Short mmCIF file of C-alpha atoms and ligand atoms in Angstrom, two decimals:
data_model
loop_
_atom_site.label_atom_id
_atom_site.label_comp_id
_atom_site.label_asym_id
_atom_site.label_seq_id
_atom_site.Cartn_x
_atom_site.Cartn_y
_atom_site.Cartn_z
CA UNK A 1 -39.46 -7.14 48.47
CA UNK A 2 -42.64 -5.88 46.15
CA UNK A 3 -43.83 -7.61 43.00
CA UNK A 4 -46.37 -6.14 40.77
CA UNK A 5 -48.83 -8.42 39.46
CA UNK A 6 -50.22 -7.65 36.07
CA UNK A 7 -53.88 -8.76 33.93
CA UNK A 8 -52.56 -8.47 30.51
CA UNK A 9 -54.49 -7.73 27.02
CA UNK A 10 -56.18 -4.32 28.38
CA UNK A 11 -56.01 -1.59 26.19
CA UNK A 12 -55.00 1.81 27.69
CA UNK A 13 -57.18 5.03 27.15
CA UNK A 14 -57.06 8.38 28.99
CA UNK A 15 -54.95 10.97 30.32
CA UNK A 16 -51.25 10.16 31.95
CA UNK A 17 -49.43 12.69 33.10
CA UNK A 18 -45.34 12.89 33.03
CA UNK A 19 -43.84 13.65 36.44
CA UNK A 20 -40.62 15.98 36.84
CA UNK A 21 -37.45 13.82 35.59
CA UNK A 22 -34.93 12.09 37.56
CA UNK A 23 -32.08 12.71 35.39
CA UNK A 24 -32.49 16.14 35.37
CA UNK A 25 -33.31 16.23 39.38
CA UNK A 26 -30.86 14.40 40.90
CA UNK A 27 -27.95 16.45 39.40
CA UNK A 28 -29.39 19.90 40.26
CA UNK A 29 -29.97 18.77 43.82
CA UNK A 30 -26.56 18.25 44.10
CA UNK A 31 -25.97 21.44 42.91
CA UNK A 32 -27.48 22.75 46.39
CA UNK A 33 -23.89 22.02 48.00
CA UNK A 34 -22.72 25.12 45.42
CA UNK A 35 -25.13 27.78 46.54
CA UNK A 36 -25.10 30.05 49.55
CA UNK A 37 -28.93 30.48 49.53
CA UNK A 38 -31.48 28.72 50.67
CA UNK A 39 -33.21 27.65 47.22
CA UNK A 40 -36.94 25.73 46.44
CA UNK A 41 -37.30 23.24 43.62
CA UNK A 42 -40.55 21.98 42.56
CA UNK A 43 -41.85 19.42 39.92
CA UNK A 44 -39.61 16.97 42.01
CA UNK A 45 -40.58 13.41 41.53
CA UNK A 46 -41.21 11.37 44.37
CA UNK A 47 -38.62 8.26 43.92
CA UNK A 48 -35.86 6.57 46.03
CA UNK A 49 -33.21 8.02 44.38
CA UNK A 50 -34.46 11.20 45.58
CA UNK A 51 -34.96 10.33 48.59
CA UNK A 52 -31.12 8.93 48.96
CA UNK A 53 -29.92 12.18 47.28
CA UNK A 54 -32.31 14.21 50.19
CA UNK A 55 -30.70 12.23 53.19
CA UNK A 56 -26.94 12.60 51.04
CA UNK A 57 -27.23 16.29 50.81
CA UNK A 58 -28.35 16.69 54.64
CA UNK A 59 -25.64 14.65 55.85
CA UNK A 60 -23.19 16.76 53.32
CA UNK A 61 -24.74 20.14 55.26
CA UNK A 62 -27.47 21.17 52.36
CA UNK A 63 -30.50 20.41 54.90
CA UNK A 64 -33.51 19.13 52.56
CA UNK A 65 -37.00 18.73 53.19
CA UNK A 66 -39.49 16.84 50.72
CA UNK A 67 -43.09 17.71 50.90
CA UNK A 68 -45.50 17.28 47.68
CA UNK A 69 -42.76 17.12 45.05
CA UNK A 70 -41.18 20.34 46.50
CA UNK A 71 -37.82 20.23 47.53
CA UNK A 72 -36.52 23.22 50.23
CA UNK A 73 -32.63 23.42 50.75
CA UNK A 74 -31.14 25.39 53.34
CA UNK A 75 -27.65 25.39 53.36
CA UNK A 76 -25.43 25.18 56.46
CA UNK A 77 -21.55 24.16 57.45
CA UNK A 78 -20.67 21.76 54.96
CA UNK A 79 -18.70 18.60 55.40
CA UNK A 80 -16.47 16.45 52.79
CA UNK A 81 -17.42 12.84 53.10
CA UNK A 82 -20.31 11.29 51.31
CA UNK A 83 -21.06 7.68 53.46
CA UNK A 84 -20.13 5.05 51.33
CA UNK A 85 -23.31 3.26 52.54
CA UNK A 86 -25.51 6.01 50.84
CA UNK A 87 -23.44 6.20 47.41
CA UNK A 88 -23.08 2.40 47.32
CA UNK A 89 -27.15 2.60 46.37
CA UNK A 90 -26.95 5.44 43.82
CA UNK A 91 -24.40 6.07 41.19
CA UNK A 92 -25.27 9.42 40.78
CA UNK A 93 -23.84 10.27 44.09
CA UNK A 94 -20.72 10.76 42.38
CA UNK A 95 -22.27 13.83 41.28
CA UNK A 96 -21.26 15.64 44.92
CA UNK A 97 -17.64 15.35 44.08
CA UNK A 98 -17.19 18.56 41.75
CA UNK A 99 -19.16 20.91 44.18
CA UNK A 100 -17.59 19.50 47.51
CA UNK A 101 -13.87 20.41 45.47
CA UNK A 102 -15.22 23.50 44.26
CA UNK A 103 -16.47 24.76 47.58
CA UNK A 104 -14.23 22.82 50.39
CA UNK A 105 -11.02 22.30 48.14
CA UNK A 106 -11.82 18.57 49.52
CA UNK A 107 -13.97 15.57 49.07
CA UNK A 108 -14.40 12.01 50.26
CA UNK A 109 -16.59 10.11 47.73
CA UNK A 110 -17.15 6.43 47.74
CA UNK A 111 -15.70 4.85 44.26
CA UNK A 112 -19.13 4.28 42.62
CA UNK A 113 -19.31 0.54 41.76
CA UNK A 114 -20.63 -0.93 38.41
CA UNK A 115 -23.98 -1.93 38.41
CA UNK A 116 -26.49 -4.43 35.98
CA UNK A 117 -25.61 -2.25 32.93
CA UNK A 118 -22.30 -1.58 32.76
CA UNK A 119 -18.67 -1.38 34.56
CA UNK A 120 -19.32 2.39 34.39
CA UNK A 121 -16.35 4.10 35.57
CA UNK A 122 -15.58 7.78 36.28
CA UNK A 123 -12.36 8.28 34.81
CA UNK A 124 -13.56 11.26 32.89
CA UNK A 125 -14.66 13.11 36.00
CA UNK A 126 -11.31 12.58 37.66
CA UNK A 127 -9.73 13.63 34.64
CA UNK A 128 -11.25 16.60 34.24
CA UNK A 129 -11.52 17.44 37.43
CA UNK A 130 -7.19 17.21 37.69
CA UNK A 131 -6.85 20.05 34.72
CA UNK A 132 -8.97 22.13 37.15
CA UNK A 133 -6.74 21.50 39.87
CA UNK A 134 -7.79 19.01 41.93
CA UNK A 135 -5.77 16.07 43.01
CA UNK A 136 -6.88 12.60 43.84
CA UNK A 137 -5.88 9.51 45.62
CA UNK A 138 -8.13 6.04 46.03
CA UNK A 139 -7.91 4.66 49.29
CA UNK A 140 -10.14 1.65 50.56
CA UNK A 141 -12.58 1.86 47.91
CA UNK A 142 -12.79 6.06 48.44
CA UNK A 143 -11.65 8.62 46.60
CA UNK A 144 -9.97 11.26 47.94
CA UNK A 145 -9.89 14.48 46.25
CA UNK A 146 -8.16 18.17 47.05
CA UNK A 147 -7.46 21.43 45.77
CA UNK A 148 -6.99 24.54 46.89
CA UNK A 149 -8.65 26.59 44.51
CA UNK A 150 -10.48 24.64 41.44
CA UNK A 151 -9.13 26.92 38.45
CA UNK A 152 -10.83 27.16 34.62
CA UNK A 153 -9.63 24.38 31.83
CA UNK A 154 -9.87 23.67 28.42
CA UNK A 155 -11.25 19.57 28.50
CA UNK A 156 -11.56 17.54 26.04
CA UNK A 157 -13.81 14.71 26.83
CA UNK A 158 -12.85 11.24 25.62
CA UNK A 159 -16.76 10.58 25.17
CA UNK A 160 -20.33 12.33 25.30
CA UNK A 161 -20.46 11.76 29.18
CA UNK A 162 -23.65 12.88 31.19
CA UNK A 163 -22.41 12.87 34.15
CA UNK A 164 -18.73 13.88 33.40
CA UNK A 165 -20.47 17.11 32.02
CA UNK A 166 -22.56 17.27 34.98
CA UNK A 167 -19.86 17.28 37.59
CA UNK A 168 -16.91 19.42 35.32
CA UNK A 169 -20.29 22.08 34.73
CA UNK A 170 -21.14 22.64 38.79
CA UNK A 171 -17.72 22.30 39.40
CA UNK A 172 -16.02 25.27 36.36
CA UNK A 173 -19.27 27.57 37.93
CA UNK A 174 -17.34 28.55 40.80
CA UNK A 175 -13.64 28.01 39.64
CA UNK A 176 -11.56 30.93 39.02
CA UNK A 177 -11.35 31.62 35.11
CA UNK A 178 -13.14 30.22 32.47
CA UNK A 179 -13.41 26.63 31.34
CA UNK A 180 -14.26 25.09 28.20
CA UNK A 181 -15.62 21.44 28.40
CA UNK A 182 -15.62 19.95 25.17
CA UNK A 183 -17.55 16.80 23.56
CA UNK A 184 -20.11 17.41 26.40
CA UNK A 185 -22.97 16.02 26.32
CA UNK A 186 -26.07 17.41 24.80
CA UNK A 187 -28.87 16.08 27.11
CA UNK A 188 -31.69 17.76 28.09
CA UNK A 189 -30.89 17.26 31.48
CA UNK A 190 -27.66 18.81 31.15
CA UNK A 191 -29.40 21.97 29.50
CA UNK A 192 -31.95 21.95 32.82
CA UNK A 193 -29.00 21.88 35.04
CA UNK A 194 -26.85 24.76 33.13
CA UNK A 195 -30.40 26.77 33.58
CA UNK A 196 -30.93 26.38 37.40
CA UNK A 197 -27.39 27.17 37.85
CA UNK A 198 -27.82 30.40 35.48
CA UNK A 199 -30.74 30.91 37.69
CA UNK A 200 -28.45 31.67 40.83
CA UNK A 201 -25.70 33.48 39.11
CA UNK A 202 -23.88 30.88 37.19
CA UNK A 203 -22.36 32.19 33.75
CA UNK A 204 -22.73 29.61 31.42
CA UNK A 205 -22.84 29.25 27.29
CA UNK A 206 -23.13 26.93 24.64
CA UNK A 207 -24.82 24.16 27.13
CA UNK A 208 -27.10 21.79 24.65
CA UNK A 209 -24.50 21.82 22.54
CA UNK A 210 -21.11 19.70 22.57
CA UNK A 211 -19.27 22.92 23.35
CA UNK A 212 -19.99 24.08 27.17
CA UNK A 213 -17.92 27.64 28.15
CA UNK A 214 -18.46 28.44 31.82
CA UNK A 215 -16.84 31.81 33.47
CA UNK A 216 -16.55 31.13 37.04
CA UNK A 217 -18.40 33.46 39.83
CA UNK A 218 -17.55 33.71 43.53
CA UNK A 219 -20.56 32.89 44.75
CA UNK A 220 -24.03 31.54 43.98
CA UNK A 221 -27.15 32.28 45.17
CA UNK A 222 -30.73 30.57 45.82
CA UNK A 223 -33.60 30.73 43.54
CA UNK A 224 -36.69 28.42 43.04
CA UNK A 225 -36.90 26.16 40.21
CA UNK A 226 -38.92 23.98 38.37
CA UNK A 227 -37.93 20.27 36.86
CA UNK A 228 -38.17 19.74 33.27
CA UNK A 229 -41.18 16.40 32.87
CA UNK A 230 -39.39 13.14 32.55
CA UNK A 231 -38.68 12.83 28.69
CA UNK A 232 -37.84 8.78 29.30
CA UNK A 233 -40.99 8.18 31.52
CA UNK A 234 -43.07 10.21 28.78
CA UNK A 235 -41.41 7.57 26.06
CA UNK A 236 -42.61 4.85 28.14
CA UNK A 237 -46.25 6.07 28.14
CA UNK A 238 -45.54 6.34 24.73
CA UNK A 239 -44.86 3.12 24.16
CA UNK A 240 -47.52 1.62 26.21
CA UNK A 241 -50.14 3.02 24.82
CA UNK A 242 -49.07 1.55 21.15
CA UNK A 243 -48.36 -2.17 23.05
CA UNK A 244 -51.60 -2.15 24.38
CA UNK A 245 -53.64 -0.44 21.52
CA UNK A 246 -55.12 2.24 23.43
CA UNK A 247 -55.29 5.65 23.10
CA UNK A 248 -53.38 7.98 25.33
CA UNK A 249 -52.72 11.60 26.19
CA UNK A 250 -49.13 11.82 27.36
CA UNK A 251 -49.61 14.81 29.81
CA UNK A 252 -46.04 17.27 30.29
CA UNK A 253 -45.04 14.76 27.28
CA UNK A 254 -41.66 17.09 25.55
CA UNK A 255 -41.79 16.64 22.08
CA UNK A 256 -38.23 18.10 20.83
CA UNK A 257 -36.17 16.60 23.77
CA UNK A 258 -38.03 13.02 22.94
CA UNK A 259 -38.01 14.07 18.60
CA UNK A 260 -35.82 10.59 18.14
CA UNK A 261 -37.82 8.26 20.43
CA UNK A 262 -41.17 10.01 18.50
CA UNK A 263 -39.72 9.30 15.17
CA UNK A 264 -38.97 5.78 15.58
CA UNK A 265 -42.18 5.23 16.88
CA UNK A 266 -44.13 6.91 13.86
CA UNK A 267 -41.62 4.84 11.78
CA UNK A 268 -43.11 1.25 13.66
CA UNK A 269 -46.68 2.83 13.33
CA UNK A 270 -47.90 4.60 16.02
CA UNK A 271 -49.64 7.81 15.43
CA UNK A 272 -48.53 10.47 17.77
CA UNK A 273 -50.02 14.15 17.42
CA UNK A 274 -48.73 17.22 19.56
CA UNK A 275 -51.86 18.34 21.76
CA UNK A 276 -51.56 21.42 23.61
CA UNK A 277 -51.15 19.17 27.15
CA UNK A 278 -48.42 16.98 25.51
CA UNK A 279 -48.80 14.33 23.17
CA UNK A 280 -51.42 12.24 21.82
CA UNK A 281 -50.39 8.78 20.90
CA UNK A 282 -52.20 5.30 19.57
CA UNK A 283 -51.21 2.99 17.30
CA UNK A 284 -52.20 3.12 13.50
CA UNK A 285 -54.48 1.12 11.62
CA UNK A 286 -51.93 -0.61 9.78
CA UNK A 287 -50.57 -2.06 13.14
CA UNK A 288 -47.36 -2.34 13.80
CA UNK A 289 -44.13 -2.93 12.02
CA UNK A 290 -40.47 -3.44 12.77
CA UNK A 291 -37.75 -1.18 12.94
CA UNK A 292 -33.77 -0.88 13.42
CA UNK A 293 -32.48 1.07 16.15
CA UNK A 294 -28.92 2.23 17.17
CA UNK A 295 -28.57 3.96 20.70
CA UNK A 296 -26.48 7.11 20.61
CA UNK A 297 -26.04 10.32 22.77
CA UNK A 298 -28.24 12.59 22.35
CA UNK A 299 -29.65 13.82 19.89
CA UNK A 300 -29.66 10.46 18.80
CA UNK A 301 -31.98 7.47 20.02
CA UNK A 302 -31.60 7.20 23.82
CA UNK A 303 -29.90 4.54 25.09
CA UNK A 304 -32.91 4.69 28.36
CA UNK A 305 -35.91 3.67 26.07
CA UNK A 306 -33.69 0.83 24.24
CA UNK A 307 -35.35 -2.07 26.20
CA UNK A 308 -39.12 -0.40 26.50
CA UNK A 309 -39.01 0.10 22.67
CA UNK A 310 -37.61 -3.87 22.35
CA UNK A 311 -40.98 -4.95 24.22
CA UNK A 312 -42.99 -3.15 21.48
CA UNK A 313 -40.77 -4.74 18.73
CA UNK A 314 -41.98 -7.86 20.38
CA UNK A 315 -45.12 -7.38 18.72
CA UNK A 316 -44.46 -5.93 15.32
CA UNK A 317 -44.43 -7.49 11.94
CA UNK A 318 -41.05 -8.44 11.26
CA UNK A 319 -37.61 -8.75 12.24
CA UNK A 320 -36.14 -5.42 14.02
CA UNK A 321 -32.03 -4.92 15.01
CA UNK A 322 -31.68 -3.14 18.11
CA UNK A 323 -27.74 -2.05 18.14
CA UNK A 324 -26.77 -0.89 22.39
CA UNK A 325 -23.65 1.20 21.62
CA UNK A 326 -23.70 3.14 25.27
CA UNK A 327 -23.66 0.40 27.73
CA UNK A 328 -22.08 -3.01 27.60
CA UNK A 329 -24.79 -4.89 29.24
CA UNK A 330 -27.63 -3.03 28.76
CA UNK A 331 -29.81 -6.60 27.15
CA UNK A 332 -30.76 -8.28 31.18
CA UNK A 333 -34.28 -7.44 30.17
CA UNK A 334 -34.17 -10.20 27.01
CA UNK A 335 -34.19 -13.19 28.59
CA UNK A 336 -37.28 -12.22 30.47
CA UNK A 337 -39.00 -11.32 27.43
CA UNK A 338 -38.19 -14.83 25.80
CA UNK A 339 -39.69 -16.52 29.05
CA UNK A 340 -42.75 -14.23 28.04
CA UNK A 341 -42.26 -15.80 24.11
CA UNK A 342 -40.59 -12.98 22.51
CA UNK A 343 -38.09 -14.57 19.81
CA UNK A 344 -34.77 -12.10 20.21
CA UNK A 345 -31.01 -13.02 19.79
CA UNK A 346 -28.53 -11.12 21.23
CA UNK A 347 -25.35 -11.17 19.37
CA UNK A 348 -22.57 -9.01 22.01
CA UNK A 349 -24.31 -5.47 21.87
CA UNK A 350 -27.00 -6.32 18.78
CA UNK A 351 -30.41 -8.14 19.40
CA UNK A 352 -32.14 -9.22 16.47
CA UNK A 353 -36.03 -9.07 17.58
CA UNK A 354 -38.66 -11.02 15.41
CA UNK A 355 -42.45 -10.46 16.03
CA UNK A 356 -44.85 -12.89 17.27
CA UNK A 357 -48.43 -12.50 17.22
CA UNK A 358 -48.62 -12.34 20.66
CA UNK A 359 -46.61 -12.28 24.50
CA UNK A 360 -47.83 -14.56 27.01
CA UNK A 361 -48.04 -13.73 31.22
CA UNK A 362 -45.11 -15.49 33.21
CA UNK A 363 -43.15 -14.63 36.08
CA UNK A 364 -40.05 -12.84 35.59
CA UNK A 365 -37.67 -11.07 37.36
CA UNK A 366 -36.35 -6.94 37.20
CA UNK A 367 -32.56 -6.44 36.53
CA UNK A 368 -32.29 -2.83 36.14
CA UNK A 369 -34.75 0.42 36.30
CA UNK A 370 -34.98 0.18 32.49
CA UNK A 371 -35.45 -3.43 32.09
CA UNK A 372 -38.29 -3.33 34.55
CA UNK A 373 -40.51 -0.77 32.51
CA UNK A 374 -39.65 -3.28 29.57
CA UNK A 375 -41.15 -6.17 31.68
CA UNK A 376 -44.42 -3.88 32.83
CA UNK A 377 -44.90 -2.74 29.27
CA UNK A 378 -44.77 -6.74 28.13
CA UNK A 379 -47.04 -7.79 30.58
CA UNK A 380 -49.99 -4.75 30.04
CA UNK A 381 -49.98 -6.37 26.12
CA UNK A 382 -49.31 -10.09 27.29
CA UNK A 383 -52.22 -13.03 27.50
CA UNK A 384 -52.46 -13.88 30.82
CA UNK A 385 -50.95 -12.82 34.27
CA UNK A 386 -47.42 -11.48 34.98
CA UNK A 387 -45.44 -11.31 37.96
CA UNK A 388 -42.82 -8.88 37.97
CA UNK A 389 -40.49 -9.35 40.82
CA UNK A 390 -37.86 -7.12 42.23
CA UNK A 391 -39.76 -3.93 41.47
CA UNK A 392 -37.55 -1.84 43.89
CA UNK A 393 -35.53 -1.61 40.50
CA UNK A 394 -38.28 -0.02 39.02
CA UNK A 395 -39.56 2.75 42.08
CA UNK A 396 -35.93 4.24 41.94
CA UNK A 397 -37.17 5.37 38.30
CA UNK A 398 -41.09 5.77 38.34
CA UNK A 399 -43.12 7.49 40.69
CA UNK A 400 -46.50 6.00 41.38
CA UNK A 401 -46.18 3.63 37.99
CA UNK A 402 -48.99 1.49 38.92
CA UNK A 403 -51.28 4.31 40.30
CA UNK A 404 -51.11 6.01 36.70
CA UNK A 405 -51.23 3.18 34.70
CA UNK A 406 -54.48 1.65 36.28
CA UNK A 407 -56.40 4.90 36.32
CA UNK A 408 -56.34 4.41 32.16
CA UNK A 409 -57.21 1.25 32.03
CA UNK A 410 -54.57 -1.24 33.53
CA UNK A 411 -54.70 -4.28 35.76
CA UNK A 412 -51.52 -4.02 38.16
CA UNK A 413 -51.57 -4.58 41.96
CA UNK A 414 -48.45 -4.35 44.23
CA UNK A 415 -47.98 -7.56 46.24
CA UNK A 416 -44.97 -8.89 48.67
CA UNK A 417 -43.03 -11.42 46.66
C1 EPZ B 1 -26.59 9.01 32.81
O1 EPZ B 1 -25.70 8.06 33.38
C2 EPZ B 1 -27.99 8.59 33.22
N1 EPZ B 1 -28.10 8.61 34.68
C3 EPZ B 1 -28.28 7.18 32.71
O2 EPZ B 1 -29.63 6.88 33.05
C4 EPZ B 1 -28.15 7.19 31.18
O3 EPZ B 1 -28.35 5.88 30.70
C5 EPZ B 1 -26.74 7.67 30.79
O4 EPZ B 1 -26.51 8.99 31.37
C6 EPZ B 1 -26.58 7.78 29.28
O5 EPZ B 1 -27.54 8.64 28.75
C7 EPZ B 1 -28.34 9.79 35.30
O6 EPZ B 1 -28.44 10.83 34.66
C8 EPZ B 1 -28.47 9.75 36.80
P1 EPZ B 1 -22.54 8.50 30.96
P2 EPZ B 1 -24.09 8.35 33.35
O7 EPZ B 1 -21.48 9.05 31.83
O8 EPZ B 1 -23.85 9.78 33.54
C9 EPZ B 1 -18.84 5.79 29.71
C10 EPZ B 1 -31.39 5.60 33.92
O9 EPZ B 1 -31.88 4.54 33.52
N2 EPZ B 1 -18.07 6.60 30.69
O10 EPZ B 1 -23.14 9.36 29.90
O11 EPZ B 1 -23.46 7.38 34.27
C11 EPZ B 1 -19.84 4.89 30.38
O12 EPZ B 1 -19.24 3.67 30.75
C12 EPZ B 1 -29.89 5.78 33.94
O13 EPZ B 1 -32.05 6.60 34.29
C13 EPZ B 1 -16.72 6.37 30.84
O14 EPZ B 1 -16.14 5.51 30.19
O15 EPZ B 1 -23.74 7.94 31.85
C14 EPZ B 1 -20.89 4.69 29.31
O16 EPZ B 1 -20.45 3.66 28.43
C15 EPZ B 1 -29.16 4.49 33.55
N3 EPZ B 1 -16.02 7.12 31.74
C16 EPZ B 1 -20.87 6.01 28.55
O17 EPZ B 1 -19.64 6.66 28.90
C17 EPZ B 1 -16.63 8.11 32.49
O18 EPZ B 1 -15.93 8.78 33.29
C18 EPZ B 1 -22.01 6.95 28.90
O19 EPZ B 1 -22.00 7.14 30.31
C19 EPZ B 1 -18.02 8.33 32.31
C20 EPZ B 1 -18.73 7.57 31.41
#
């Protein structure tokens, strides 16, 4: 396994530039298994996750090919059972259920598992799924789904669910009738998604906002599309360049799908300016000062930058409350930062963070993608040297993290634990 091994207290000045998102990726590959053209996406990031979505989709029939961040799909005889030994390593494989029912009336999906964050069940997906038709049985850890024809429904979702959306939207764009999906969620992703599919015939309103109306088509055909940047990576850059002190331009940076991680920031005293290649960010003269955040769906604060914005908290004046209302276990990167000498207590889903003057290099370990840019950002503004182990957390999320971050300035090499 990798560590990355980091020479803190370098400020970071230049140009970083955003990469295509995952989020927004990994759902509209799996939209491939709905089309019946062969289709090009570009703007693909290069990360594992893609990679285990690639060799999913080839094995499903949806033949994929990788080559500089371009994705070609050429679809061919497709099968029903996703391995469980693929979807045991990515959640998001769940996302193959709703087009394997919508275009084989069948579909053999490993249960996906919890993981560091969160029990994270499906129940919503199945649930929807069963008003459109589709019935399902778990056997040995897999669940079994069939229809014969997926048909439209009115759904009410029980909460803002990215995924549920994700799967009930590929799925209602080739049922028969319309469907209504209501309480979706509102992510950007979701709105990138609703546009490819648009792109190859899908009819689809209303997606950004909590009210999703899709009038299924027969068929769907290829196009070639581009990935919207990675709003969450962008925040990260963000972030590091007001924990280090440096001066950044945040290339492909989206301002309105990152407005509440932008705001908070302004509000602990970072300066960020739009520039006409993204976003220009450093941290005032007045340094910086705490805050109290509340993950929500989006619009609100995203529940993805919770820990990266806790390491800057680390180092404001004051005591900030960071409230984690999405996941219940979404604080594994705290009691890193406290071997690092943040002072945080975590109190079930609250932490209450109070400043220090400064973070100090240790070794410490990665839990989860999110907790590991945490641990990165702490250890580019730490005294001293940090060893970050279990990195393979962090390359499912971040392509080329240390590549980027050392042509502005950094100090990171990649080392075998
Ligand atoms: C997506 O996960 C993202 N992953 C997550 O990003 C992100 O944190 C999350 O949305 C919230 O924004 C991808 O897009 C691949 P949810 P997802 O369904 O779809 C509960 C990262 O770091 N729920 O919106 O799994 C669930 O337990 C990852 O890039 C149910 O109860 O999230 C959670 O509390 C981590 N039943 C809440 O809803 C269901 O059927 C939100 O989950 C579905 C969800």
């Amino acid at each position: 396994m990798d560590k990355l091994v980091i020479e803190g207290g370098v400020s970071l000045n230049g140009v970083i530039a955003v990469s295509g998102s995952k989020n927004a990726a990994l759902p509209i590959l799996f939209a491939s298994i709905l089309l019946d053209a062969p289709t090009t996406f570009t703007n693909v990031p290069n990360l594992r996750d893609i990679h285990t979505t690639i060799k999913l989709l080839t094995l499903l029939g949806c033949a994929c090919d990788f080559a500089d961040n371009t994705v070609c799909m050429t679809p061919g005889t497709l099968t029903a059972e996703a391995p469980y030994d693929l979807v045991r390593t990515m959640r998001a494989s769940v996302l193959c259920l709703g087009p394997l029912l919508a275009r084989l009336g069948q579909a053999k999906v490993a249960l996906p598992g919890g993981c560091a964050i969160g029990a994270r069940p499906v129940d919503q997906h199945l649930k929807g799924l069963e008003k459109m038709g589709a019935h399902f049985d778990l056997d040995a850890g897999n669940i079994i789904g069939r229809c014969t024809k997926l048909h439209g429904a009115h759904i009410t979702f029980d909460m803002p669910t990215v995924g549920g959306t994700e799967n009930l939207l590929m799925a209602a764009s080739l049922a028969e009738g319309e469907t209504v999906l209501e309480n979706a969620a509102r992510e950007p992703e979701i709105v990138d998604l609703a546009n490819f599919l648009i792109s190859c015939g899908a009819r689809i309103s209303g997606h950004g906002t909590s009210c999703i109306r899709i009038q299924g088509v027969s068929s769907l055909g290829g196009t070639t599309y581009p990935i919207m940047p990675d709003r969450i990576e962008a925040g990260t850059f963000l972030v590091a360049a007001g924990i280090t002190n440096g001066n950044l331009l945040v290339k492909n940076c989206p301002w309105q799908e990152l407005e509440a991680v932008i705001l908070k920031l302004q509000s602990m005293g970072m300066v960020l300016e739009k520039h006409p290649e993204g976003v220009l960010a450093r941290r005032g003269e007045a340094g910086l000062r705490s805050v109290d955040v509340q993950t929500r769906p989006f619009p609100g604060f995203p529940t993805d930058m919770q820990a990266q914005l806790m390491s800057l908290m680390c180092l404001a004046k004051g005591s900030s409350l960071v409230e984690e209302s999405i996941f219940e276990n979404r604080f594994m990167h705290v009691s890193e930062l406290l071997r690092m000498g943040a002072h945080i207590r975590v109190t079930g889903r609250s932490a209450m963070v109070r400043g220090v003057e400064h973070l100090t290099g240790a070794p410490v370990m990665a839990s989860d993608l999110r907790a590991s840019a945490s641990l990165v950002l702490a250890g580019l503004a730490a005294h001293g040297t940090t060893h970050v182990r279990r990195i393979y957390h962090l390359d499912r999320g971040y392509e080329n993290i240390e590549t980027k971050l050392n042509a502005v300035g950094a100090r990171i090499r990649r080392e075998q634990e």
